[in-house]
Tab-separated table of C-alpha atoms in Angstrom:
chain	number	residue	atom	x	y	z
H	1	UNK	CA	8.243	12.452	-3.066
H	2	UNK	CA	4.989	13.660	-2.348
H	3	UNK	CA	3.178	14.355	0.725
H	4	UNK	CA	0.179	12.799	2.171
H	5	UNK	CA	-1.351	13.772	5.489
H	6	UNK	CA	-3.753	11.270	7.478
H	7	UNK	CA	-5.293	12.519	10.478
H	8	UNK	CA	-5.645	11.371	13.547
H	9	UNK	CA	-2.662	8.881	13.913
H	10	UNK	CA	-4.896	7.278	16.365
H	11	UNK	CA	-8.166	7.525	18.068
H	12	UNK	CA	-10.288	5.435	20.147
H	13	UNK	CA	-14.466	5.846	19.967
H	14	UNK	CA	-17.297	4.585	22.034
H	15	UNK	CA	-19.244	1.381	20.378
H	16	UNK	CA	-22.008	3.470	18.229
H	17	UNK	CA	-20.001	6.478	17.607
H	18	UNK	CA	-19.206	7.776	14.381
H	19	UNK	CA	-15.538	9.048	13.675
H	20	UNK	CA	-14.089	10.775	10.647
H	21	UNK	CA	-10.548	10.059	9.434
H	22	UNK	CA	-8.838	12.866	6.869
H	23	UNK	CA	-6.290	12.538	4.109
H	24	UNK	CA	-5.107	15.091	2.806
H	25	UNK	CA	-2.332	15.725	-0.153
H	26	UNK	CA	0.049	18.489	0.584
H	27	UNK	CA	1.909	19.529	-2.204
H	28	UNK	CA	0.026	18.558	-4.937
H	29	UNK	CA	-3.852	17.895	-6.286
H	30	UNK	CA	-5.114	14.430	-5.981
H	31	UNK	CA	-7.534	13.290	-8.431
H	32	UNK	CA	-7.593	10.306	-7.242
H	33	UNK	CA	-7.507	8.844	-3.696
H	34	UNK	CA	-7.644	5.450	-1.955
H	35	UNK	CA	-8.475	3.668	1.564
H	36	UNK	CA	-7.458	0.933	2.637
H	37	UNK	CA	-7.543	-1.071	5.851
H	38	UNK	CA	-4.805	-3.788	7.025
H	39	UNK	CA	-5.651	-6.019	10.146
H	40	UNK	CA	-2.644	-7.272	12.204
H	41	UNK	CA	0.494	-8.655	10.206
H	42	UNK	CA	-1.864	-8.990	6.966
H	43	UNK	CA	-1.862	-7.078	3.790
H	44	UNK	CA	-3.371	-4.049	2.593
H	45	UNK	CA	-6.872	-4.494	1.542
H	46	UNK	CA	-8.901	-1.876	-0.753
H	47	UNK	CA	-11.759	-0.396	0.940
H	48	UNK	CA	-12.975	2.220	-2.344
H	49	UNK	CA	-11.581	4.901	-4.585
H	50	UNK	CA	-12.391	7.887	-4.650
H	51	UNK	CA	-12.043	10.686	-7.409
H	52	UNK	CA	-12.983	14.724	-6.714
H	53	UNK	CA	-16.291	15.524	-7.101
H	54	UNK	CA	-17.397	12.045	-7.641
H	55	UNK	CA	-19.124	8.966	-5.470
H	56	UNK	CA	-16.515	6.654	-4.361
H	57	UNK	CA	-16.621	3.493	-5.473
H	58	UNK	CA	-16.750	0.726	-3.314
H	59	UNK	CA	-14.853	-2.588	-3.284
H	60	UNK	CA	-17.089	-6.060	-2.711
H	61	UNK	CA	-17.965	-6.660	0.471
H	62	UNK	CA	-17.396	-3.321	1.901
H	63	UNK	CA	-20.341	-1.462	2.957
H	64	UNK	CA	-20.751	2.192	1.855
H	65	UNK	CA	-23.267	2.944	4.499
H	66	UNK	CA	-20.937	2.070	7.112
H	67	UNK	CA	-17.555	3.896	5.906
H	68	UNK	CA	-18.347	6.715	4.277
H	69	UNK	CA	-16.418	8.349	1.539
H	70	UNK	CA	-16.117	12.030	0.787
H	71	UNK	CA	-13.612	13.848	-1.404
H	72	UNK	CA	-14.817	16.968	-2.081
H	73	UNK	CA	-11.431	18.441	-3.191
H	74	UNK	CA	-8.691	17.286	-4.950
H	75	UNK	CA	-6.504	18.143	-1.620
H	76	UNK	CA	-8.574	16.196	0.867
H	77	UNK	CA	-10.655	13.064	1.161
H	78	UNK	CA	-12.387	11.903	4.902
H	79	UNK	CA	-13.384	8.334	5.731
H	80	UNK	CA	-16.113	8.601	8.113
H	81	UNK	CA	-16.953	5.207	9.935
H	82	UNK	CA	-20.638	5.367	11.252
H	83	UNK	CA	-21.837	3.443	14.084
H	84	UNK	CA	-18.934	2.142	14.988
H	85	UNK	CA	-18.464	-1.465	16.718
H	86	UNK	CA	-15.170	-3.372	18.092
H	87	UNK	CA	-14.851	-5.425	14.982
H	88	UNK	CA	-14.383	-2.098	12.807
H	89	UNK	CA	-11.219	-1.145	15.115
H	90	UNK	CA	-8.434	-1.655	12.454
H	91	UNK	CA	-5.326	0.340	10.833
H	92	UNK	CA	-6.409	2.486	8.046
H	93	UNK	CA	-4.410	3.658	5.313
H	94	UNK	CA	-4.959	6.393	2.862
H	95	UNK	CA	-3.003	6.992	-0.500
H	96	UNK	CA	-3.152	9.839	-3.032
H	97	UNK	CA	-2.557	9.991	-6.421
H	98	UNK	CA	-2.870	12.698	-9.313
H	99	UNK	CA	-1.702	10.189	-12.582
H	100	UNK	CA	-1.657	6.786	-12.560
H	101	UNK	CA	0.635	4.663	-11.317
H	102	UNK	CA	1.624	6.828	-9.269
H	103	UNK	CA	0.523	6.948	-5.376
H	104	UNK	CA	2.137	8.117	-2.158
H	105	UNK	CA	0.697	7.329	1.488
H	106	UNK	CA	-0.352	8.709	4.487
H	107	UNK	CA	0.827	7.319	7.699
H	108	UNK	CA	-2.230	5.610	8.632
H	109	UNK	CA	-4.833	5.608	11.183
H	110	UNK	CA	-5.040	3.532	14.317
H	111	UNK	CA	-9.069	2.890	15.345
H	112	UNK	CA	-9.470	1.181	18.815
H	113	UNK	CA	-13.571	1.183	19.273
H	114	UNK	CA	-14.498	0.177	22.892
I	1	UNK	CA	-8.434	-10.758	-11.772
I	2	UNK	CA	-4.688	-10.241	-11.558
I	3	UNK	CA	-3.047	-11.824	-8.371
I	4	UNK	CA	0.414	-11.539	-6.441
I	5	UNK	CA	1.579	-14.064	-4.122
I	6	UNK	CA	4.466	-13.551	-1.910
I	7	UNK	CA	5.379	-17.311	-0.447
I	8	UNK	CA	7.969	-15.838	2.053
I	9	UNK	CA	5.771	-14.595	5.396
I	10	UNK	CA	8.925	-14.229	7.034
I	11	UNK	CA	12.968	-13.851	6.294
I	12	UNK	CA	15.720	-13.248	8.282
I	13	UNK	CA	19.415	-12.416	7.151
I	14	UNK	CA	22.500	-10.732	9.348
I	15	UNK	CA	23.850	-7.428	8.864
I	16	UNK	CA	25.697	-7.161	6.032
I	17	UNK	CA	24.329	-9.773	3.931
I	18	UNK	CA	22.394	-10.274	1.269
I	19	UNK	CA	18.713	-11.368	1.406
I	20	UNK	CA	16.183	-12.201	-1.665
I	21	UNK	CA	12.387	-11.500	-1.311
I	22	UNK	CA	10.283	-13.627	-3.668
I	23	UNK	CA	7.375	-12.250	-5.669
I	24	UNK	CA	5.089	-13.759	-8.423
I	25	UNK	CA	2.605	-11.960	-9.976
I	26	UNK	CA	-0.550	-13.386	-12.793
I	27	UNK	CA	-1.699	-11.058	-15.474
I	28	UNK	CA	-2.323	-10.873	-19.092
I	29	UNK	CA	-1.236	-7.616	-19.853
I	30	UNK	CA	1.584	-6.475	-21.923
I	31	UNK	CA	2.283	-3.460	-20.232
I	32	UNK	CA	2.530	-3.422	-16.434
I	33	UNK	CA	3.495	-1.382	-13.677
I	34	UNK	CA	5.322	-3.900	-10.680
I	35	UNK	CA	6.271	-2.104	-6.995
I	36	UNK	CA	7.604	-3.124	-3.948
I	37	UNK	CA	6.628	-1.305	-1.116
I	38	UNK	CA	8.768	-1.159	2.630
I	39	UNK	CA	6.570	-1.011	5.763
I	40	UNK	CA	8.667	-0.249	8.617
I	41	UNK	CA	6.762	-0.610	12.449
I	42	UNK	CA	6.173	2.675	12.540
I	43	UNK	CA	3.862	1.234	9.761
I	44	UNK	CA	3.720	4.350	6.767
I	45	UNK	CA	3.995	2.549	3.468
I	46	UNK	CA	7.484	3.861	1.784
I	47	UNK	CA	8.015	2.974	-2.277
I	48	UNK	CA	11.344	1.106	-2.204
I	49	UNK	CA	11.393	0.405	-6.439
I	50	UNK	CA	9.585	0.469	-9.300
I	51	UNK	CA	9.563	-1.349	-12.873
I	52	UNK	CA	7.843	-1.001	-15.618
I	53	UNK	CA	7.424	-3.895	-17.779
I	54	UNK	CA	8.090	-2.689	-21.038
I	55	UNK	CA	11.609	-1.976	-19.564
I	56	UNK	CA	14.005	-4.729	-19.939
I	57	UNK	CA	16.761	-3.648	-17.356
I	58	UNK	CA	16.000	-3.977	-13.723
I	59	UNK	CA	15.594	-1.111	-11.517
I	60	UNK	CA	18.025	-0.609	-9.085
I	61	UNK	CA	17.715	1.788	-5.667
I	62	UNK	CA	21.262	1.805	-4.245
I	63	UNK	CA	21.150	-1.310	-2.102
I	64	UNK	CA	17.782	-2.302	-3.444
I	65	UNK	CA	17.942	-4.111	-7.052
I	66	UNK	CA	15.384	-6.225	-8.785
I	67	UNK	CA	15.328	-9.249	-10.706
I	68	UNK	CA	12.369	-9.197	-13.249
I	69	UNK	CA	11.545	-12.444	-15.483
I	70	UNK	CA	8.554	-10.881	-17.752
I	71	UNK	CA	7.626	-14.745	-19.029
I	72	UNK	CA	8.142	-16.310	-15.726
I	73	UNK	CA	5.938	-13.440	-14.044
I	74	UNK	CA	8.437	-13.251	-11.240
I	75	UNK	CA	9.504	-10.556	-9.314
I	76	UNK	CA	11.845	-10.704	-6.674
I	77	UNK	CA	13.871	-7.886	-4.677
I	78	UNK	CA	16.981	-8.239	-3.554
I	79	UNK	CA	18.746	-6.329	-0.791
I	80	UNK	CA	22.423	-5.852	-0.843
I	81	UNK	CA	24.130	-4.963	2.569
I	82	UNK	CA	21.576	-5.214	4.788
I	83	UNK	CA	21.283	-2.888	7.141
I	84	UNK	CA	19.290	-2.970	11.016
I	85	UNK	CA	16.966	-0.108	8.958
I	86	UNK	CA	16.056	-2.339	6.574
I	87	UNK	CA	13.894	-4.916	9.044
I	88	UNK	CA	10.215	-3.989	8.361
I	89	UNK	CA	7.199	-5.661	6.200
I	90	UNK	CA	7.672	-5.756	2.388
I	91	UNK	CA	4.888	-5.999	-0.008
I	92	UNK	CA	4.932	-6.328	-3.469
I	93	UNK	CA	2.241	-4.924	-5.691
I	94	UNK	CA	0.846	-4.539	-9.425
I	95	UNK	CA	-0.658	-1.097	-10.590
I	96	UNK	CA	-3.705	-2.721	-12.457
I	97	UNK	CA	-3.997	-0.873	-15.214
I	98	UNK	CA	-7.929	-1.941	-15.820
I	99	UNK	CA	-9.197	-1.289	-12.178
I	100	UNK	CA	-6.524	1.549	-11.888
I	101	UNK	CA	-5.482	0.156	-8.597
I	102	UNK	CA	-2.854	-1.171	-6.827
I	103	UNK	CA	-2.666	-4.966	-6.005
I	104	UNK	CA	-0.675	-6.072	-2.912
I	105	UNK	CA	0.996	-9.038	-1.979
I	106	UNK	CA	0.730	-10.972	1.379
I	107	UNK	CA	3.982	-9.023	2.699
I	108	UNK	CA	7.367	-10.488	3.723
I	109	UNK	CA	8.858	-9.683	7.432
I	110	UNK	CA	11.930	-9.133	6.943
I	111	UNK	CA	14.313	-9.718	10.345
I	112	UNK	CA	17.788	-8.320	10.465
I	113	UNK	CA	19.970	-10.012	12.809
I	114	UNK	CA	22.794	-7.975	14.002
C-alpha cells in the first residue's frame, strides 16, 4: 500500500505555544487529506478535510482558528495547533487519499502540552 | 447521518481460535463502501478488509474473512487462527459516499490469550 508520513511521532509544547504537525504522502499525490484526533481507548474522530489548493473544511464543533489546516500540495498537508492548552494534548492522526474510498494513514502524532 | 456501532468494547479469545467482531452499520444507500481497520499499540491504523456492497461474496484476507448481511446492515469480521499479532483495537468504518468520509466505529480490543 501506500505511504503516509506524519511528523513528529511525538512532541510536547509549553501552554500558549503553537506547534505544527506534517503529513505527508510519499509515493503518490493526495488530493485529498484528513485529520483526525482519538483521545484514550476511544475512536477516531474527524477534525476537517482538506483538498490541495483549497480551505479545509471543518467538522462541527471543531474550531478552525485553533487547528489550522494547510495543504498547499497534493504531497503534504500541516495541522498547526495555535495557542495551545493541556486539554488540546491528544493523538492525532492523518490519512491521505487520491480517489475515493481509498485512504492510507500516517502513524500519528502524540501532543503532551504542559 | 449514517452511523456504526460496534457493541463489543472488548474480546478476548486464545491462540489458535477463532474470534467474531460484531459490526452494524445504518445507511440508505445502495452502494457502500464497509472497512475494518486493525490498530495495533503501536497505534498506526492498518486496513485489514474491505467490501463493497454491491459485491455479494465476502472478502476474505487469509485469516481475516467477513460476514456481510446487506438487509440486516451487519458486518462482522471474523478471525481464523488467532495469532498473539493479532491483539490490537479494531474499528469498523463506512466510506460515506455523500460527505466523502470515513465513518468509524467505537473499536473492539481485541485480547489474545496465549
Amino acid at each position: 500500500g501506500a505511504v503516509v508520513s506524519q511528523h513528529p511521532s511525538w512532541v510536547i509544547c509549553k501552554s500558549g505555544t503553537s506547534v505544527k504537525i506534517e503529513c505527508r504522502s510519499l509515493d503518490f499525490q493526495a488530493t485529498t487529506m484528513f485529520w483526525y484526533r482519538q483521545f484514550p481507548k476511544q475512536s477516531l474522530m474527524l477534525m476537517a478535510t482538506s483538498n490541495e489548493g483549497s480551505k479545509a473544511t471543518y467538522e462541527q464543533g471543531v474550531e478552525k482558528d485553533k487547528f489550522l489546516i494547510n495543504h498547499a500540495s497534493l504531497t503534504l498537508s500541516t495541522l498547526t495547533v495555535t495557542s495551545a492548552h493541556p486539554e488540546d494534548s491528544s493523538f492525532y492522526i492523518c490519512s491521505a487519499s487520491n480517489r475515493p474510498v481509498e485512504a492510507f494513514f500516517g502513524q500519528g502524532t502524540r501532543l503532551t502540552v504542559v | 447521518a449514517q452511523t456504526v456501532t460496534q457493541s463489543q468494547p472488548e474480546m478476548s479469545v486464545q491462540e489458535a481460535e477463532t474470534v467474531t467482531l460484531s459490526c452494524t452499520y445504518d445507511t440508505s444507500e445502495s452502494d457502500y463502501y464497509l472497512f475494518w481497520y486493525k490498530q495495533p499499540p503501536s497505534r498506526q491504523m492498518i486496513l485489514v478488509i474491505r467490501q463493497e456492497a454491491y459485491k455479494q461474496q465476502n472478502a476474505t484476507e487469509n485469516r481475516f474473512s467477513v460476514n456481510f448481511q446487506k438487509a440486516a446492515k451487519s458486518f462482522s469480521l471474523k478471525i481464523s487462527d488467532s495469532q498473539l499479532g493479532d491483539a490490537a483495537m479494531y474499528f469498523c468504518a463506512y466510506w460515506d459516499q455523500g460527505a466523502q468520509k470515513l465513518v468509524f466505529g467505537q473499536g473492539t480490543r481485541l485480547t489474545i490469550n496465549p
